[in-house]
Short mmCIF file of C-alpha atoms in Angstrom, two decimals:
data_model
loop_
_atom_site.label_atom_id
_atom_site.label_comp_id
_atom_site.label_asym_id
_atom_site.label_seq_id
_atom_site.Cartn_x
_atom_site.Cartn_y
_atom_site.Cartn_z
CA MET A 1034 -76.04 10.09 103.69
CA ARG A 1035 -77.10 11.05 100.18
CA ILE A 1036 -80.19 12.54 98.56
CA THR A 1037 -81.45 12.05 95.11
CA PRO A 1038 -84.41 14.02 93.50
CA PHE A 1039 -86.82 11.84 91.73
CA GLY A 1040 -89.44 14.55 91.13
CA ALA A 1041 -89.86 18.46 91.26
CA ALA A 1042 -86.38 18.67 89.80
CA GLN A 1043 -86.55 21.90 87.62
CA THR A 1044 -90.28 21.62 87.50
CA VAL A 1045 -92.97 22.72 90.05
CA THR A 1046 -94.79 19.38 90.76
CA GLY A 1047 -94.01 15.86 91.60
CA SER A 1048 -92.06 16.34 94.79
CA CYS A 1049 -90.22 13.10 95.59
CA HIS A 1050 -86.64 12.75 97.06
CA LEU A 1051 -84.87 9.61 98.22
CA VAL A 1052 -82.48 9.75 101.12
CA GLU A 1053 -80.08 6.85 101.76
CA HIS A 1054 -77.81 5.84 104.56
CA GLN A 1055 -76.45 2.46 105.75
CA ASN A 1056 -78.87 0.57 103.27
CA TYR A 1057 -81.90 2.43 104.68
CA ARG A 1058 -83.93 4.28 102.20
CA LEU A 1059 -86.28 7.06 103.29
CA LEU A 1060 -88.55 8.91 100.87
CA LEU A 1061 -89.47 12.55 101.35
CA ASP A 1062 -92.86 13.18 99.62
CA CYS A 1063 -94.35 11.02 96.85
CA GLY A 1064 -96.21 13.69 94.78
CA ALA A 1065 -98.08 13.68 91.46
CA TYR A 1066 -97.08 15.67 88.53
CA GLN A 1067 -99.68 18.28 87.56
CA GLY A 1068 -100.45 20.77 84.77
CA SER A 1069 -98.25 20.50 81.72
CA ASP A 1070 -96.09 17.76 83.52
CA GLU A 1071 -98.98 15.52 84.16
CA GLU A 1072 -97.89 12.91 81.51
CA ARG A 1073 -94.80 12.23 83.74
CA ASN A 1074 -97.14 10.31 86.23
CA GLU A 1075 -96.82 7.44 83.71
CA GLU A 1076 -93.02 7.33 84.07
CA PRO A 1077 -91.41 4.87 86.45
CA PHE A 1078 -90.34 6.17 89.88
CA GLY A 1079 -86.61 5.87 89.22
CA PHE A 1080 -86.16 3.52 92.07
CA ASP A 1081 -87.72 0.25 93.19
CA PRO A 1082 -90.62 0.99 95.74
CA ARG A 1083 -90.06 -2.34 97.25
CA THR A 1084 -86.63 -1.20 98.66
CA VAL A 1085 -88.04 1.95 100.29
CA ASP A 1086 -88.28 1.65 104.04
CA ALA A 1087 -90.45 4.51 104.98
CA VAL A 1088 -91.97 7.77 103.77
CA LEU A 1089 -92.07 11.26 105.38
CA ILE A 1090 -94.73 13.64 103.97
CA SER A 1091 -94.22 17.41 104.21
CA HIS A 1092 -97.97 18.28 103.51
CA ALA A 1093 -101.17 17.23 101.88
CA HIS A 1094 -101.15 18.96 98.39
CA ASN A 1095 -101.61 16.33 95.54
CA ASP A 1096 -98.04 17.19 94.13
CA HIS A 1097 -96.57 16.03 97.41
CA ILE A 1098 -98.75 12.92 98.15
CA GLY A 1099 -100.43 11.91 94.76
CA ARG A 1100 -98.35 8.90 93.93
CA LEU A 1101 -98.44 7.18 97.33
CA PRO A 1102 -101.08 4.77 96.18
CA LEU A 1103 -98.90 3.91 93.18
CA LEU A 1104 -95.98 3.44 95.54
CA ILE A 1105 -98.18 0.96 97.57
CA ARG A 1106 -99.27 -0.80 94.28
CA GLN A 1107 -95.71 -1.39 93.20
CA GLY A 1108 -94.59 -2.88 96.45
CA PHE A 1109 -93.80 -0.40 99.11
CA ALA A 1110 -94.35 -2.18 102.49
CA GLY A 1111 -93.42 0.56 105.00
CA ARG A 1112 -95.17 3.24 106.98
CA VAL A 1113 -95.97 6.90 105.96
CA TYR A 1114 -95.34 9.49 108.60
CA VAL A 1115 -97.59 12.69 108.59
CA THR A 1116 -98.82 15.37 110.68
CA GLU A 1117 -102.41 15.22 112.17
CA PRO A 1118 -103.89 17.69 109.64
CA THR A 1119 -102.14 15.82 106.77
CA ARG A 1120 -103.71 12.57 107.89
CA LEU A 1121 -107.14 14.17 107.80
CA ILE A 1122 -106.89 15.91 104.54
CA LEU A 1123 -104.86 13.29 102.62
CA PRO A 1124 -107.96 10.85 101.97
CA VAL A 1125 -109.99 13.79 100.70
CA ILE A 1126 -107.35 14.75 98.17
CA LEU A 1127 -106.54 11.27 96.91
CA GLU A 1128 -110.10 10.15 96.61
CA ASP A 1129 -110.81 13.18 94.61
CA ALA A 1130 -107.76 12.47 92.32
CA LEU A 1131 -108.97 8.93 91.77
CA LYS A 1132 -112.52 10.15 90.88
CA LEU A 1133 -110.89 12.59 88.24
CA MET A 1134 -108.86 9.71 86.85
CA GLN A 1135 -112.03 7.49 86.74
CA GLU A 1136 -114.06 10.21 85.08
CA GLU A 1137 -111.40 10.97 82.34
CA ARG A 1138 -111.06 7.14 81.72
CA GLU A 1139 -114.89 6.92 81.08
CA ARG A 1140 -114.75 9.93 78.85
CA LEU A 1141 -112.05 8.41 76.66
CA GLU A 1142 -113.86 5.07 76.52
CA ARG A 1143 -117.04 6.79 75.43
CA LYS A 1144 -114.94 8.27 72.45
CA GLY A 1145 -113.99 4.60 71.55
CA ARG A 1146 -110.45 4.89 72.61
CA GLU A 1147 -108.63 1.99 74.08
CA VAL A 1148 -107.64 3.11 77.56
CA PRO A 1149 -105.05 1.28 79.98
CA PRO A 1150 -106.19 0.37 83.43
CA LEU A 1151 -105.78 3.10 86.24
CA PRO A 1152 -102.36 3.13 87.75
CA TRP A 1153 -103.95 2.67 91.27
CA ASN A 1154 -107.42 2.10 92.70
CA GLU A 1155 -109.50 2.09 95.90
CA SER A 1156 -107.85 -1.02 97.43
CA ASP A 1157 -104.39 0.73 97.10
CA LEU A 1158 -105.99 3.72 98.90
CA ALA A 1159 -107.43 1.58 101.66
CA GLU A 1160 -104.01 -0.08 102.16
CA LEU A 1161 -102.36 3.37 102.31
CA TYR A 1162 -104.75 4.51 105.06
CA THR A 1163 -103.53 1.62 107.27
CA ARG A 1164 -99.90 2.74 106.85
CA LEU A 1165 -100.32 6.35 108.03
CA GLU A 1166 -98.76 7.31 111.29
CA GLU A 1167 -99.16 10.63 112.92
CA VAL A 1168 -96.08 12.73 114.07
CA ALA A 1169 -96.15 15.87 116.07
CA TYR A 1170 -94.12 18.99 115.29
CA TYR A 1171 -90.87 19.57 117.13
CA GLN A 1172 -90.53 15.99 118.53
CA THR A 1173 -87.28 14.19 117.56
CA GLN A 1174 -88.11 10.75 116.15
CA SER A 1175 -86.01 7.75 114.83
CA LEU A 1176 -86.29 5.86 111.57
CA GLY A 1177 -83.44 3.32 111.03
CA PRO A 1178 -80.13 5.26 111.22
CA PHE A 1179 -81.93 8.60 110.85
CA ARG A 1180 -83.19 11.07 113.38
CA TYR A 1181 -85.85 13.55 112.13
CA ARG A 1182 -87.83 16.34 113.42
CA LEU A 1183 -90.80 18.26 111.68
CA ARG A 1184 -91.15 22.02 112.01
CA ASP A 1185 -93.99 24.39 110.82
CA ALA A 1186 -93.46 25.48 107.18
CA GLY A 1187 -96.51 27.80 107.27
CA HIS A 1188 -97.84 26.63 103.96
CA LEU A 1189 -100.92 24.62 105.02
CA PRO A 1190 -102.41 23.42 108.27
CA GLY A 1191 -99.89 20.77 109.26
CA SER A 1192 -97.45 21.53 106.67
CA ALA A 1193 -93.84 20.82 107.71
CA PHE A 1194 -90.26 21.09 106.66
CA ILE A 1195 -88.19 18.10 107.63
CA GLN A 1196 -84.82 18.02 109.40
CA LEU A 1197 -82.64 14.79 109.11
CA GLU A 1198 -79.63 13.60 110.97
CA ALA A 1199 -77.46 10.60 110.53
CA ALA A 1200 -73.70 9.90 111.19
CA GLY A 1201 -73.06 13.45 112.28
CA ARG A 1202 -74.47 14.91 109.04
CA SER A 1203 -77.61 17.00 108.71
CA LEU A 1204 -80.13 17.79 106.00
CA ILE A 1205 -83.27 19.89 105.76
CA PHE A 1206 -85.94 19.40 103.11
CA SER A 1207 -88.07 22.64 102.93
CA GLY A 1208 -91.27 21.03 101.57
CA ASP A 1209 -93.19 24.14 100.45
CA LEU A 1210 -92.56 27.18 102.56
CA GLY A 1211 -95.48 29.57 103.30
CA HIS A 1212 -95.76 33.22 102.56
CA ARG A 1213 -95.11 35.24 105.61
CA ARG A 1214 -97.14 38.16 107.07
CA LYS A 1215 -100.52 36.64 106.34
CA ASP A 1216 -103.26 36.27 108.91
CA VAL A 1217 -104.49 32.68 108.49
CA LEU A 1218 -101.41 30.58 109.15
CA VAL A 1219 -98.43 31.15 111.40
CA ASP A 1220 -95.16 32.18 109.76
CA PRO A 1221 -92.79 29.32 108.79
CA ASP A 1222 -90.21 28.43 111.41
CA TYR A 1223 -86.62 29.19 110.74
CA PRO A 1224 -84.22 26.32 110.02
CA ALA A 1225 -81.29 25.26 112.09
CA MET A 1226 -77.84 25.43 110.44
CA VAL A 1227 -77.33 22.19 108.48
CA ASP A 1228 -74.87 20.59 106.07
CA LEU A 1229 -77.36 20.69 103.09
CA VAL A 1230 -80.68 22.29 102.54
CA LEU A 1231 -82.94 20.97 99.67
CA CYS A 1232 -85.09 24.01 99.24
CA GLU A 1233 -88.12 24.90 97.00
CA GLY A 1234 -87.82 27.96 94.64
CA THR A 1235 -91.32 28.27 93.16
CA TYR A 1236 -91.03 32.09 93.29
CA GLY A 1237 -87.23 32.21 92.97
CA ASP A 1238 -87.43 35.04 90.43
CA ARG A 1239 -89.54 37.57 92.31
CA SER A 1240 -90.77 38.79 95.70
CA HIS A 1241 -94.35 39.33 96.65
CA ARG A 1242 -95.91 42.73 97.21
CA PRO A 1243 -96.52 43.58 100.80
CA PHE A 1244 -99.70 41.77 101.86
CA ALA A 1245 -101.37 44.98 102.99
CA ALA A 1246 -101.22 46.36 99.37
CA THR A 1247 -102.48 43.02 98.10
CA LEU A 1248 -105.52 43.15 100.41
CA GLU A 1249 -106.27 46.77 99.43
CA GLU A 1250 -106.15 45.99 95.78
CA PHE A 1251 -108.44 42.93 96.33
CA SER A 1252 -110.85 45.18 98.07
CA ASP A 1253 -110.81 47.71 95.37
CA ILE A 1254 -111.41 45.04 92.66
CA LEU A 1255 -114.28 43.52 94.45
CA SER A 1256 -115.84 46.91 95.14
CA ASN A 1257 -115.52 48.13 91.55
CA VAL A 1258 -116.80 44.93 89.85
CA LEU A 1259 -119.65 44.18 92.30
CA SER A 1260 -120.89 47.77 92.20
CA GLN A 1261 -121.29 47.22 88.36
CA ASN A 1262 -123.38 44.08 88.93
CA GLY A 1263 -120.49 42.05 87.55
CA LYS A 1264 -119.24 38.65 88.52
CA VAL A 1265 -115.74 38.00 90.03
CA PHE A 1266 -114.17 34.61 89.16
CA ILE A 1267 -111.44 33.42 91.34
CA PRO A 1268 -109.58 30.16 90.20
CA SER A 1269 -108.46 28.69 93.39
CA PHE A 1270 -106.90 25.50 94.89
CA ALA A 1271 -109.49 23.68 97.02
CA LEU A 1272 -107.00 23.23 99.83
CA GLU A 1273 -105.81 26.45 101.62
CA ARG A 1274 -106.23 29.07 98.94
CA THR A 1275 -110.12 28.82 98.85
CA GLN A 1276 -110.39 29.15 102.64
CA GLU A 1277 -107.94 32.05 102.75
CA VAL A 1278 -109.76 34.01 100.12
CA LEU A 1279 -113.10 33.34 102.13
CA PHE A 1280 -111.29 34.54 105.25
CA TYR A 1281 -110.55 37.90 103.59
CA ILE A 1282 -113.90 38.34 101.95
CA ARG A 1283 -115.52 37.91 105.45
CA GLU A 1284 -113.03 40.26 106.88
CA LEU A 1285 -113.75 42.98 104.25
CA GLU A 1286 -117.44 42.55 104.63
CA GLN A 1287 -117.24 42.90 108.36
CA ARG A 1288 -115.09 46.09 107.78
CA GLU A 1289 -117.83 47.25 105.31
CA ALA A 1290 -115.13 47.62 102.57
CA ILE A 1291 -117.08 45.57 100.18
CA PRO A 1292 -120.81 44.93 99.86
CA SER A 1293 -122.24 41.64 101.00
CA VAL A 1294 -123.09 39.57 97.92
CA PRO A 1295 -123.48 35.92 97.13
CA VAL A 1296 -120.27 34.03 97.51
CA PHE A 1297 -120.29 30.61 95.70
CA VAL A 1298 -117.64 27.94 96.28
CA ASP A 1299 -118.00 25.71 93.28
CA SER A 1300 -115.97 22.87 94.48
CA PRO A 1301 -117.24 19.68 96.37
CA LEU A 1302 -113.56 19.23 97.23
CA ALA A 1303 -113.29 22.57 98.94
CA CYS A 1304 -116.40 21.90 100.87
CA LYS A 1305 -114.95 18.70 102.29
CA ILE A 1306 -111.66 20.49 103.19
CA SER A 1307 -113.57 23.26 104.94
CA GLU A 1308 -115.39 20.80 107.09
CA ILE A 1309 -111.88 19.49 108.27
CA TYR A 1310 -110.59 22.89 109.24
CA PRO A 1311 -112.34 23.21 112.67
CA LYS A 1312 -110.91 19.91 113.71
CA VAL A 1313 -107.36 21.25 113.24
CA ARG A 1314 -107.95 24.75 114.48
CA ASP A 1315 -104.77 24.54 116.74
CA PHE A 1316 -102.60 24.55 113.53
CA PHE A 1317 -103.82 28.20 112.49
CA SER A 1318 -102.81 31.57 113.66
CA SER A 1319 -103.88 33.03 116.96
CA GLU A 1320 -106.38 35.26 115.12
CA VAL A 1321 -107.94 32.33 113.57
CA GLN A 1322 -108.20 30.34 116.82
CA HIS A 1323 -109.58 33.47 118.58
CA LEU A 1324 -112.43 33.59 116.02
CA TYR A 1325 -113.07 29.85 116.55
CA ALA A 1326 -113.07 30.34 120.30
CA GLN A 1327 -115.83 33.00 119.93
CA GLY A 1328 -118.00 30.52 118.09
CA LEU A 1329 -117.45 32.24 114.72
CA ASP A 1330 -116.40 30.50 111.46
CA PRO A 1331 -113.24 32.55 110.17
CA PHE A 1332 -113.92 31.23 106.69
CA ARG A 1333 -117.59 32.05 106.20
CA PRO A 1334 -118.79 35.27 104.42
CA ARG A 1335 -122.40 36.23 105.29
CA ARG A 1336 -123.85 34.86 102.02
CA LEU A 1337 -121.68 31.88 101.41
CA GLU A 1338 -122.91 28.91 99.52
CA TYR A 1339 -121.29 25.64 98.45
CA THR A 1340 -122.38 24.08 95.16
CA HIS A 1341 -122.13 20.30 94.88
CA SER A 1342 -123.82 18.99 91.77
CA VAL A 1343 -123.00 19.70 88.16
CA GLU A 1344 -126.50 21.17 87.80
CA GLU A 1345 -125.83 23.63 90.65
CA SER A 1346 -122.61 24.65 88.96
CA LYS A 1347 -124.23 25.23 85.68
CA ALA A 1348 -126.96 27.25 87.25
CA LEU A 1349 -124.37 29.90 88.34
CA ASN A 1350 -123.84 30.80 84.57
CA LEU A 1351 -127.40 31.76 84.32
CA MET A 1352 -127.42 33.98 87.34
CA GLN A 1353 -127.13 37.61 87.30
CA GLY A 1354 -124.40 39.49 89.30
CA PRO A 1355 -123.14 40.85 91.53
CA MET A 1356 -121.62 37.67 92.79
CA ILE A 1357 -118.30 35.92 93.53
CA VAL A 1358 -117.43 32.52 92.24
CA ILE A 1359 -114.38 30.65 93.64
CA ALA A 1360 -113.72 27.38 91.76
CA GLY A 1361 -110.99 24.89 90.90
CA ASN A 1362 -108.68 24.31 89.60
CA GLY A 1363 -106.14 26.96 90.66
CA MET A 1364 -103.82 26.37 87.71
CA LEU A 1365 -106.73 26.70 85.19
CA SER A 1366 -105.84 23.29 83.64
CA GLY A 1367 -109.29 21.81 84.21
CA GLY A 1368 -112.08 21.86 86.50
CA ARG A 1369 -115.40 23.89 86.96
CA ILE A 1370 -113.63 27.31 86.62
CA LEU A 1371 -113.21 26.70 82.91
CA HIS A 1372 -116.98 26.54 82.31
CA HIS A 1373 -117.42 29.69 84.27
CA LEU A 1374 -114.77 31.60 82.23
CA ARG A 1375 -116.13 30.33 79.01
CA HIS A 1376 -119.44 32.17 79.95
CA GLY A 1377 -118.06 35.02 81.85
CA LEU A 1378 -114.97 36.19 79.94
CA PRO A 1379 -116.93 37.91 77.12
CA ASP A 1380 -118.69 40.29 79.61
CA GLY A 1381 -116.57 43.37 80.26
CA ARG A 1382 -118.29 43.90 83.67
CA ASN A 1383 -116.68 40.75 84.90
CA ALA A 1384 -113.21 40.21 86.38
CA VAL A 1385 -110.91 37.25 86.94
CA ILE A 1386 -108.57 37.20 89.99
CA ILE A 1387 -105.42 35.09 89.78
CA THR A 1388 -104.27 34.35 93.35
CA GLY A 1389 -101.44 31.77 92.71
CA TYR A 1390 -98.85 30.19 90.52
CA GLN A 1391 -99.78 29.73 86.82
CA PRO A 1392 -97.75 27.30 84.46
CA ARG A 1393 -96.15 28.67 81.44
CA GLY A 1394 -98.20 28.41 78.28
CA GLY A 1395 -101.43 27.79 80.27
CA LEU A 1396 -104.73 29.69 80.19
CA GLY A 1397 -103.73 31.68 83.24
CA GLU A 1398 -100.67 32.97 81.73
CA LEU A 1399 -102.69 34.02 78.54
CA LEU A 1400 -105.25 35.93 80.63
CA ILE A 1401 -102.49 37.62 82.64
CA ASN A 1402 -100.88 38.79 79.46
CA GLN A 1403 -104.23 40.26 78.27
CA ALA A 1404 -104.89 37.85 75.41
CA GLU A 1405 -107.96 39.10 73.29
CA THR A 1406 -109.20 35.53 72.77
CA VAL A 1407 -108.49 32.10 74.42
CA ARG A 1408 -109.51 28.61 73.56
CA ILE A 1409 -111.64 26.87 76.10
CA PHE A 1410 -113.00 23.34 75.48
CA GLY A 1411 -112.16 23.77 71.83
CA GLU A 1412 -114.01 27.02 71.39
CA THR A 1413 -112.62 30.48 70.91
CA VAL A 1414 -113.72 32.70 73.70
CA GLN A 1415 -113.56 36.47 73.57
CA VAL A 1416 -111.88 38.15 76.59
CA ARG A 1417 -113.49 41.39 77.64
CA ALA A 1418 -113.39 40.69 81.46
CA ARG A 1419 -110.35 42.19 83.07
CA THR A 1420 -107.79 39.84 84.71
CA HIS A 1421 -105.94 40.97 87.89
CA THR A 1422 -102.87 39.03 89.45
CA LEU A 1423 -102.55 39.15 93.23
CA GLY A 1424 -99.45 37.35 93.88
CA GLY A 1425 -99.54 38.32 97.54
CA PHE A 1426 -102.13 35.56 98.01
CA SER A 1427 -99.66 32.98 97.13
CA GLY A 1428 -99.13 30.15 99.63
CA HIS A 1429 -95.53 30.12 98.66
CA ALA A 1430 -92.73 32.14 99.97
CA GLY A 1431 -91.34 34.92 97.62
CA ARG A 1432 -87.71 35.36 96.79
CA ASP A 1433 -87.02 37.78 99.55
CA GLU A 1434 -88.54 35.36 102.04
CA LEU A 1435 -86.55 32.37 100.66
CA LEU A 1436 -83.28 34.30 100.97
CA ASP A 1437 -84.15 35.30 104.48
CA TRP A 1438 -84.95 31.64 105.40
CA LEU A 1439 -81.66 30.52 103.82
CA GLU A 1440 -79.59 33.23 105.47
CA SER A 1441 -77.64 30.84 107.77
CA GLU A 1442 -77.27 28.08 105.25
CA GLN A 1443 -74.21 27.48 103.09
CA ARG A 1444 -74.92 24.52 100.80
CA ILE A 1445 -78.27 24.58 98.96
CA VAL A 1446 -79.88 22.38 96.36
CA LEU A 1447 -82.74 24.04 94.68
CA VAL A 1448 -85.85 22.13 93.52
CA HIS A 1449 -89.65 22.53 92.95
CA GLY A 1450 -89.45 25.49 90.56
CA GLU A 1451 -88.99 26.17 86.83
CA ALA A 1452 -85.39 26.00 85.88
CA GLU A 1453 -84.93 29.56 84.95
CA LYS A 1454 -86.54 30.69 88.27
CA LEU A 1455 -84.35 28.34 90.23
CA GLN A 1456 -81.24 29.65 88.36
CA MET A 1457 -82.21 33.20 89.20
CA LEU A 1458 -82.50 32.29 92.87
CA GLY A 1459 -79.25 30.30 92.72
CA GLN A 1460 -77.42 33.23 91.19
CA VAL A 1461 -78.39 35.60 94.09
CA LEU A 1462 -77.50 32.92 96.73
CA ARG A 1463 -74.06 32.48 94.96
CA GLU A 1464 -73.54 36.29 95.06
CA ARG A 1465 -74.05 36.08 98.76
CA GLY A 1466 -71.30 33.56 99.10
CA LYS A 1467 -73.34 30.38 99.18
CA ASN A 1468 -72.85 27.11 97.44
CA ALA A 1469 -76.19 26.85 95.49
CA PHE A 1470 -77.08 24.66 92.67
CA LEU A 1471 -80.09 23.03 90.87
CA GLY A 1472 -81.24 19.64 91.71
CA GLU A 1473 -81.28 17.11 88.88
CA TRP A 1474 -83.64 14.28 88.37
CA GLY A 1475 -81.84 10.96 89.42
CA LYS A 1476 -78.56 12.59 90.29
CA ALA A 1477 -77.48 11.97 93.87
CA VAL A 1478 -75.96 14.69 96.15
CA GLU A 1479 -73.73 13.82 98.98
CA VAL A 1480 -74.55 15.39 102.35
#
């Protein structure tokens, strides 16, 4: 058995790994590149999709599923195996991705540019939907010469890490591991001892603060800004992070730790995701399930509103605070949040709360580093609003959690992280006596 990274190799997005044994080819994830790596979506897969027998998906984030329609377009004829929440969420994510591609193409055409056809379209999506097959956690299944099992990764509803066995050898692919000690999702399961672990290292360079301290700081920021009639802008991923932020705003309101103010989720995609959540309530923590059982929505502050149209989104910039605006995208590489920041950054009463990973060189990193001006839509914008980083909200495990998760493992290939962060994690693992090294694009590793 051997595994070859064809994505997320010393970068954070584009998860895609090919496992081969006895002429059977199994793909683990088939994700899109995002942020500064987005142009890599135009590159070939590195393998012939027609030769892939099946795909196992760890979870429904676009950087783990976003090239599935292209795989179909280029001749993949097999099945795609997913958990129930992933099956429900996947169409929402991919249809939104297609919509964004279509809008960008139309924008370039209006400028008179010659634009190539889209890499995939609605027919590829429709075909993909016929190939999806649900798999439950903890049940051992067979695919060709492989036996596999999905276990809870604690990153999203239905997120999984994947254990594979063949010919007496064993492999675990971590997918994305969730951040422990939060209230919305269950903690990730621990892995069995295997011959090789392909492990993410998004936060391989640092650990998160205790979540109780993160929540206290979140409460303090909201109280201070809202008491000054300011606006709080929270760039957020539509899937998981938005709902988690809403969960804690609701909880803080209930405890009267913050005032009840208008909370706007400026993301049609987040609205669709939130509509799915009650259907997959069994995949959440016992606390969330208890709230649902009482007839309460765990993700609904008192004055929550979802905006759908562009006109509704623009109207938020004309409104006076106090208010909270949660908008995509989480990496600040596009989306409605940029319009809100263009209007809101010059006002010193306002604040920006960064709740997740920001790519190097991006707008988020500039704000975190207290830049005095930034460029948004070609305009120079004065930055008087304060930016706060709350890494404890991250959906990814911090370094201490990764080390704990890998405690019993001896041979580890690190992927899904910037190279220097993976190197730092690898160094600590080697100091602990483990054989840890970085995955390389197209370079096979024997299991």
